[in-house]
Coordinates of N, CA and C in Angstrom, one line a residue:
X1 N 0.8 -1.2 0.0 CA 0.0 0.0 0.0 C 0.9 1.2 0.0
X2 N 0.6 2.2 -0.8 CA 1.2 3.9 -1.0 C 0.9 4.4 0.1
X3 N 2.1 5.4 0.5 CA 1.9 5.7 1.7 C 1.1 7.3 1.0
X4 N 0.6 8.2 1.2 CA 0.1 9.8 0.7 C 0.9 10.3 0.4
X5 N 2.2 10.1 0.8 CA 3.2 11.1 -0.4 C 3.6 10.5 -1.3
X6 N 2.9 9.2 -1.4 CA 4.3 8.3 -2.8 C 2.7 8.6 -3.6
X7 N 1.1 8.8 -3.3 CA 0.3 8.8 -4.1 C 0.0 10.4 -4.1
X8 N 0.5 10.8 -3.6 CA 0.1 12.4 -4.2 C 1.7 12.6 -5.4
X9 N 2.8 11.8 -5.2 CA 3.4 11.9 -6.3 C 3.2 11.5 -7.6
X10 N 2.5 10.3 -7.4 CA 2.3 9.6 -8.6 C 1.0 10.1 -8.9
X11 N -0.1 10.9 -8.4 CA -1.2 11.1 -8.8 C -0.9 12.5 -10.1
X12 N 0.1 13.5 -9.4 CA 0.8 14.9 -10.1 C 1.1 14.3 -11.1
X13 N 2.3 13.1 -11.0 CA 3.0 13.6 -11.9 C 2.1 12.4 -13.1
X14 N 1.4 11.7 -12.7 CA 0.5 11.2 -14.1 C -0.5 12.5 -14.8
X15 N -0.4 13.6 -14.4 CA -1.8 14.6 -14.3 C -0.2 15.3 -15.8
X16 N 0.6 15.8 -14.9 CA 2.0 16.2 -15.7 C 2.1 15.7 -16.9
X17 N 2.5 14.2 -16.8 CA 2.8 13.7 -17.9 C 1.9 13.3 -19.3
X18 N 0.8 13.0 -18.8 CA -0.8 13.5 -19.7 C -0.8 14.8 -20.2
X19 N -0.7 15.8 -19.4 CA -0.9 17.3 -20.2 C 0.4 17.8 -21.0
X20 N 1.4 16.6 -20.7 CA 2.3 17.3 -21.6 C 2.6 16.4 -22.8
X21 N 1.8 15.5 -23.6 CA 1.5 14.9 -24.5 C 0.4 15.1 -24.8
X22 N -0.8 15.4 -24.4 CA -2.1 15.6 -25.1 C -2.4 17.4 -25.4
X23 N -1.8 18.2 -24.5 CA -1.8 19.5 -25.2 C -0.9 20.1 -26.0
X24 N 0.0 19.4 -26.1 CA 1.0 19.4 -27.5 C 0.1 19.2 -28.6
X25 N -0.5 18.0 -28.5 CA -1.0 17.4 -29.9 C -1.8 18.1 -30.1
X26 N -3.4 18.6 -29.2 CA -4.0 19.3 -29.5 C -3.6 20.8 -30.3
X27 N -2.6 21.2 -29.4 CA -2.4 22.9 -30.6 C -1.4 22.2 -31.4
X28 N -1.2 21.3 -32.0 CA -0.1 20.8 -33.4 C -1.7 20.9 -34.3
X29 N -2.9 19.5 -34.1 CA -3.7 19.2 -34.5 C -4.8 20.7 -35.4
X30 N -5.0 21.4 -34.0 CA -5.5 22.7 -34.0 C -5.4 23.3 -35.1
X31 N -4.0 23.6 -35.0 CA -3.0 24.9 -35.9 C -2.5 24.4 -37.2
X32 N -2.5 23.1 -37.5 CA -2.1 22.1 -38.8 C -2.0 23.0 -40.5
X33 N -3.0 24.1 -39.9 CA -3.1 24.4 -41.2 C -2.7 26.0 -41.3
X34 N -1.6 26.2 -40.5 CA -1.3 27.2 -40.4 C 0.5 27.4 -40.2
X35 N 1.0 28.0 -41.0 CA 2.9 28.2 -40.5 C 3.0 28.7 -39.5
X36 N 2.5 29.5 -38.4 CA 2.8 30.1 -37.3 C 1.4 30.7 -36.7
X37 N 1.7 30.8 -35.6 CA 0.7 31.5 -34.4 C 1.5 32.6 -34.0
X38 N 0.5 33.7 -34.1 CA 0.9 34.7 -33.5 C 0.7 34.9 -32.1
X39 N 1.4 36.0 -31.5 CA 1.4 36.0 -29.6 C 0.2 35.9 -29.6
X40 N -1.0 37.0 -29.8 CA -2.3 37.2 -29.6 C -3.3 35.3 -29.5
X41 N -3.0 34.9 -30.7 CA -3.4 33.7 -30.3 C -2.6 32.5 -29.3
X42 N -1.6 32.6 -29.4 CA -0.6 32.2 -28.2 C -1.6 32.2 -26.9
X43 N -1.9 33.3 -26.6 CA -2.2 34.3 -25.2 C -3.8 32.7 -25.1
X44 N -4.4 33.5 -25.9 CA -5.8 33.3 -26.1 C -5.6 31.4 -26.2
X45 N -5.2 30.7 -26.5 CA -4.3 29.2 -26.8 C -4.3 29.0 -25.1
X46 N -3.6 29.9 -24.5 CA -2.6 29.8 -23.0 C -3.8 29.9 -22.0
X47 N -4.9 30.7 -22.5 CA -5.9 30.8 -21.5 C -7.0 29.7 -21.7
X48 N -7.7 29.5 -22.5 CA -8.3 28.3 -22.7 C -7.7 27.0 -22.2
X49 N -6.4 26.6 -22.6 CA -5.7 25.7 -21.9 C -5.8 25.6 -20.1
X50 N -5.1 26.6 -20.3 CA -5.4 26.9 -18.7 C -6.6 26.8 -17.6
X51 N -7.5 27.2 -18.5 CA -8.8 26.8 -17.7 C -9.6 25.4 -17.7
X52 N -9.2 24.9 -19.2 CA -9.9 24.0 -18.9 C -8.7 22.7 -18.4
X53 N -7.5 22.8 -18.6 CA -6.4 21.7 -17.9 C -6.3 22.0 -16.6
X54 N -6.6 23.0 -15.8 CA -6.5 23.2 -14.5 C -8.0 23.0 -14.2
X55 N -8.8 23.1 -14.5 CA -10.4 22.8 -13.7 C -10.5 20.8 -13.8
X56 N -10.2 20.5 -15.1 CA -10.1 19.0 -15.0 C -9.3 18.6 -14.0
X57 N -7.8 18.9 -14.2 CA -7.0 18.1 -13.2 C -7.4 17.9 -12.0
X58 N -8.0 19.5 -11.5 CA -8.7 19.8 -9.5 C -9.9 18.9 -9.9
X59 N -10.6 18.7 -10.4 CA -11.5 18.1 -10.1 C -11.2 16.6 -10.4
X60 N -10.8 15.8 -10.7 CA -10.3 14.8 -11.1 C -9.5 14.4 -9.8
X61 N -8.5 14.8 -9.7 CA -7.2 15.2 -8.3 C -8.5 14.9 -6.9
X62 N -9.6 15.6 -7.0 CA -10.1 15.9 -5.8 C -11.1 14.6 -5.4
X63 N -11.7 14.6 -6.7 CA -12.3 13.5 -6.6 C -11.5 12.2 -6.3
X64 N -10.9 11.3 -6.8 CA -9.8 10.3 -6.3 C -9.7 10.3 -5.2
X65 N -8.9 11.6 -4.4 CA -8.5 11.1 -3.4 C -9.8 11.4 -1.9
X66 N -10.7 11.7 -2.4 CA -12.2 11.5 -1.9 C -12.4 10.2 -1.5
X67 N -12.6 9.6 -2.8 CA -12.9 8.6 -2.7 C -11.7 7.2 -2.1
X68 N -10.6 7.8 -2.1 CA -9.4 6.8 -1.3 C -10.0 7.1 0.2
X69 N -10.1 8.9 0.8 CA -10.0 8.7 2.0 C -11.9 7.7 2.5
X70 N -12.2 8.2 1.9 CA -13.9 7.5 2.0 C -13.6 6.2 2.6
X71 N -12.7 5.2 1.6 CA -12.3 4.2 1.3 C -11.8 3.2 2.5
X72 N -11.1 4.9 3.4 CA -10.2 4.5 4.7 C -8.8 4.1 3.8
X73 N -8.1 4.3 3.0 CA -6.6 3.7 2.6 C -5.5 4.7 3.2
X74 N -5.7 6.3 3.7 CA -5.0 6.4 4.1 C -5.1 7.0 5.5
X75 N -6.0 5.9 6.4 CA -7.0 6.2 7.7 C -5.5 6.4 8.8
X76 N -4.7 5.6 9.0 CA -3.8 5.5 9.6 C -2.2 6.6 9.3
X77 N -2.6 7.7 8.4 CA -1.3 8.2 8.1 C -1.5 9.3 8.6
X78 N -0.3 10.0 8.9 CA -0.4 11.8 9.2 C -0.8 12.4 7.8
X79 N -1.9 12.6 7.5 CA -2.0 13.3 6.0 C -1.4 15.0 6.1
X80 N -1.2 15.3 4.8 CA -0.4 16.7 4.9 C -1.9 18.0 5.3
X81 N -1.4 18.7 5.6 CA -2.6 19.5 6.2 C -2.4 20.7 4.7
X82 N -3.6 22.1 4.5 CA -3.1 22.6 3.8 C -2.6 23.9 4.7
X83 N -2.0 24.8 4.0 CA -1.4 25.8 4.8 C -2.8 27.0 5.0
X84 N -2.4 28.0 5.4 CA -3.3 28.8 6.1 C -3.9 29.8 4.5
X85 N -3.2 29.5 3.3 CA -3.6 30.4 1.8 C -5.1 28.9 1.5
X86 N -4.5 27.8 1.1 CA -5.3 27.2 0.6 C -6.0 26.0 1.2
X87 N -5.9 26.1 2.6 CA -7.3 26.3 4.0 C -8.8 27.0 3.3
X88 N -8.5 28.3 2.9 CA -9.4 29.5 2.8 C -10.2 28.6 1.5
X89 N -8.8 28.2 0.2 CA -10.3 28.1 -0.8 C -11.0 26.9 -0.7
X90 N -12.2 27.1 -1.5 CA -13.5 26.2 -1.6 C -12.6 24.3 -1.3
X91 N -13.6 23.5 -0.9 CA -12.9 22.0 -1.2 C -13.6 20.8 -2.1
X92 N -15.2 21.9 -2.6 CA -15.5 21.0 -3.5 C -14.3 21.0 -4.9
X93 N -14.2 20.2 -5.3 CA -13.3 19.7 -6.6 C -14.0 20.6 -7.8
X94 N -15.2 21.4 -8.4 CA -15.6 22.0 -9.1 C -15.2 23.6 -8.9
X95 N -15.4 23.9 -7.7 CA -14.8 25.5 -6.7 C -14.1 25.4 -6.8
X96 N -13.5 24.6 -6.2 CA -11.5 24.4 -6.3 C -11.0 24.5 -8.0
X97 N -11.7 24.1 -8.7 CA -11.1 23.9 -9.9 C -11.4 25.4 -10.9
X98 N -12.0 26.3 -9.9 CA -12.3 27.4 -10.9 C -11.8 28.2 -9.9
X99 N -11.7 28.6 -8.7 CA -10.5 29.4 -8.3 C -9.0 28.7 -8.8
X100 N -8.8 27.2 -9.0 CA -7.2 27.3 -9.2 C -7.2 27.8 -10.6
X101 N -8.3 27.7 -11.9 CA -7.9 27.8 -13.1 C -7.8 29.3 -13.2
X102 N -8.7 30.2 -12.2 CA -8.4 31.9 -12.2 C -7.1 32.3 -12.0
X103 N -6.4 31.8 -11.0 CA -4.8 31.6 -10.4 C -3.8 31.4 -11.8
X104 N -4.1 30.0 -12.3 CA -3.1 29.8 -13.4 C -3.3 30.4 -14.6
X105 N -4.2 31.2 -14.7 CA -4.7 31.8 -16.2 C -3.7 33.5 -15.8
X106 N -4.3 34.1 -14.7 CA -3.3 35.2 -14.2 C -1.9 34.7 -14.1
X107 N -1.1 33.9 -13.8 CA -0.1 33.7 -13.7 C 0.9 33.3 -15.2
X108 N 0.0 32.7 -15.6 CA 0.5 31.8 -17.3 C 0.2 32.9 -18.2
X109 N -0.6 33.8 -18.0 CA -0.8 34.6 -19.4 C 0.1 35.9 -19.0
X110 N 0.4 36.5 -17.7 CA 1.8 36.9 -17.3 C 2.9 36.6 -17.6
X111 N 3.4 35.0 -17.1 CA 4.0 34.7 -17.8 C 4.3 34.6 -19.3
X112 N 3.7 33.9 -19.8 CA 3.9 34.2 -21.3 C 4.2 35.5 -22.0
X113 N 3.2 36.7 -21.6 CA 2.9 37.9 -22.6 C 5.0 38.2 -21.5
X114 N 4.8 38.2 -21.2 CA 6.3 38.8 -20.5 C 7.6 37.9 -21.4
X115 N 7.5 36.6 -21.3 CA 8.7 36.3 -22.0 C 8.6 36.5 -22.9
X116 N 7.5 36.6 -24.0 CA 7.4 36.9 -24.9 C 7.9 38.1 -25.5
X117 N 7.6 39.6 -24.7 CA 8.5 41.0 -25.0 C 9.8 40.6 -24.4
X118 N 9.8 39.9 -23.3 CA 11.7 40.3 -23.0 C 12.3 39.4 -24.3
X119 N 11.8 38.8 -24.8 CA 12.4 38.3 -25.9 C 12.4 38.3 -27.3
X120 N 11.2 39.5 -27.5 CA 11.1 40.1 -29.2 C 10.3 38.7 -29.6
X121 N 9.4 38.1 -29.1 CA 8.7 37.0 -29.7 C 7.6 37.5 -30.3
X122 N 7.4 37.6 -31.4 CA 5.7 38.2 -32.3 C 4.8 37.2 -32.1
X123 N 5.4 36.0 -32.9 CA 4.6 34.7 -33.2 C 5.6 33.1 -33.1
X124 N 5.4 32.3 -33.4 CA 5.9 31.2 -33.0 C 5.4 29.9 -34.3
X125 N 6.1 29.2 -34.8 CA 6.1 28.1 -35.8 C 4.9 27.1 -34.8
X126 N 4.1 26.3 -35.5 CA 2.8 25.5 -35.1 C 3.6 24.2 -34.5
X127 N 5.4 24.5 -34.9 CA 5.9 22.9 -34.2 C 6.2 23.9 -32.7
X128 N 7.1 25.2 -32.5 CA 7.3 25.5 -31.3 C 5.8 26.0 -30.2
X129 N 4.7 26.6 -31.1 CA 3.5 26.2 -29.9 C 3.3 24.8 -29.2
X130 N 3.4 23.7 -29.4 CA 3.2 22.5 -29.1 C 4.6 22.4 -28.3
X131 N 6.0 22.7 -28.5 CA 6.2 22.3 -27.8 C 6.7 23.5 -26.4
X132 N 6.1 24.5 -26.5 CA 5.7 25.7 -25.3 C 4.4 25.0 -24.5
X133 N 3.8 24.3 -24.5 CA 2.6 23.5 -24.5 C 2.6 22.5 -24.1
X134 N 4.0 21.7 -24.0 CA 4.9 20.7 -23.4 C 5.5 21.0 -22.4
X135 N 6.0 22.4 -22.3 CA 6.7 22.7 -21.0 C 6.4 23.2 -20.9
X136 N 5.4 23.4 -20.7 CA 4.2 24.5 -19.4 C 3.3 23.7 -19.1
X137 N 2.8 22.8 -19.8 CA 2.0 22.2 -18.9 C 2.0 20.8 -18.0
X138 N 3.1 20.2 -18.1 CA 3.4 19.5 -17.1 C 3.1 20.3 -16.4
X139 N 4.2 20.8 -15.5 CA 4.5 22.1 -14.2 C 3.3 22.0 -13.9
X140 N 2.3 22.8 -14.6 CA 1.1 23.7 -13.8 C 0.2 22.0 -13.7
X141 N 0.0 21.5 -14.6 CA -0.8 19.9 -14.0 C -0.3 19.6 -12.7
X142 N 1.2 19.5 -12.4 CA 1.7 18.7 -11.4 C 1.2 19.6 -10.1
X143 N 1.2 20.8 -10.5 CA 1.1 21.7 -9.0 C -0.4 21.9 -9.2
X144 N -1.4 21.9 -9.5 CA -2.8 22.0 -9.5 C -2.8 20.2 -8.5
X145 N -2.7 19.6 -9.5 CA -2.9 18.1 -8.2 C -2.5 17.7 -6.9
X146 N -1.6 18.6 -7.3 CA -0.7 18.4 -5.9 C -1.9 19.1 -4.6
X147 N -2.0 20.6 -5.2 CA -2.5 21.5 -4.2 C -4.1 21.2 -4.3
X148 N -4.6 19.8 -4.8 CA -6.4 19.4 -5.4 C -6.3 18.6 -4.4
X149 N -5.3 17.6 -3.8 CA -5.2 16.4 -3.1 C -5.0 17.0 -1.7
X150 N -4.3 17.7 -1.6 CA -3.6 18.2 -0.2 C -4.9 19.1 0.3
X151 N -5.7 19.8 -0.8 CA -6.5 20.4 0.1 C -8.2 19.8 0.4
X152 N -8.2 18.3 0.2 CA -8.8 17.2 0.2 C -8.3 16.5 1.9
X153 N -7.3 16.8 2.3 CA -7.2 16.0 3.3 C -7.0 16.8 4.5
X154 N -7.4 17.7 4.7 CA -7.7 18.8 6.0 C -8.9 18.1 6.6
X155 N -8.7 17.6 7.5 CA -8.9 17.2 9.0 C -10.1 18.2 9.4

């Protein structure tokens, strides 16, 4: 039996490693018929992503481990408590999944529009959106689950 941190690892980083193969494909699939995406659609790409890869993962994340603690599997462990920020938000898995997707849309489309000028980026080739799309969304999958599970097990 997994102890809660070997399944809150493995629960992230399967959430990770899904969003960073299936939202590649999708903006390769998307964009197919196009030589480049410009920032503007980038942005607009980064936010839709965002909301709906971050509302699935919390909810998904939240659900599972609902249903483990329900289950009693991890009745006997010190589960991780959440800190005194994400105590405060909602703990249904649908609430949770629309304040975290508000969070990573302000943070990812900051991010983005920002590297984007510090680096003179207009637009981007339909192979490099996919793979921007690769390494951004692991990260944000793994830390949405992480913080979907953890705030599932407050006592």
């Amino acid at each position: 039996m997994d102890s809660i941190d070997s399944y809150i690892q493995k629960q992230a980083l399967a959430a990770a490693l899904i969003n960073m193969v299936v939202n590649p494909l999708l903006a390769f699939f998307i964009n197919r018929n196009v030589d480049t995406v410009a920032l503007s659609g980038i942005v607009v790409d980064t936010i839709i992503t965002s909301i709906v890869m971050t509302w699935l993962v919390a909810v998904f994340s939240a659900t599972d481990i609902n249903r483990q603690l329900r289950a009693g599997r991890f009745k006997d462990e010190n589960l991780p408590q959440p800190g005194p920020i994400l105590s405060r938000l909602p703990r249904r898995g649908v609430l949770l999944g629309t304040v975290l997707f508000i969070c990573t849309v302000l943070v990812m489309v900051t991010l983005t529009i920002s590297m984007f000028f510090l680096f003179d980026i207009t637009e981007l080739s339909v192979n490099r959106v996919a793979l921007f799309k690769g390494i951004y969304t692991g990260p944000v999958a793994y830390v949405v689950a992480t913080l979907a599970i953890i705030r599932q097990c407050e006592s």
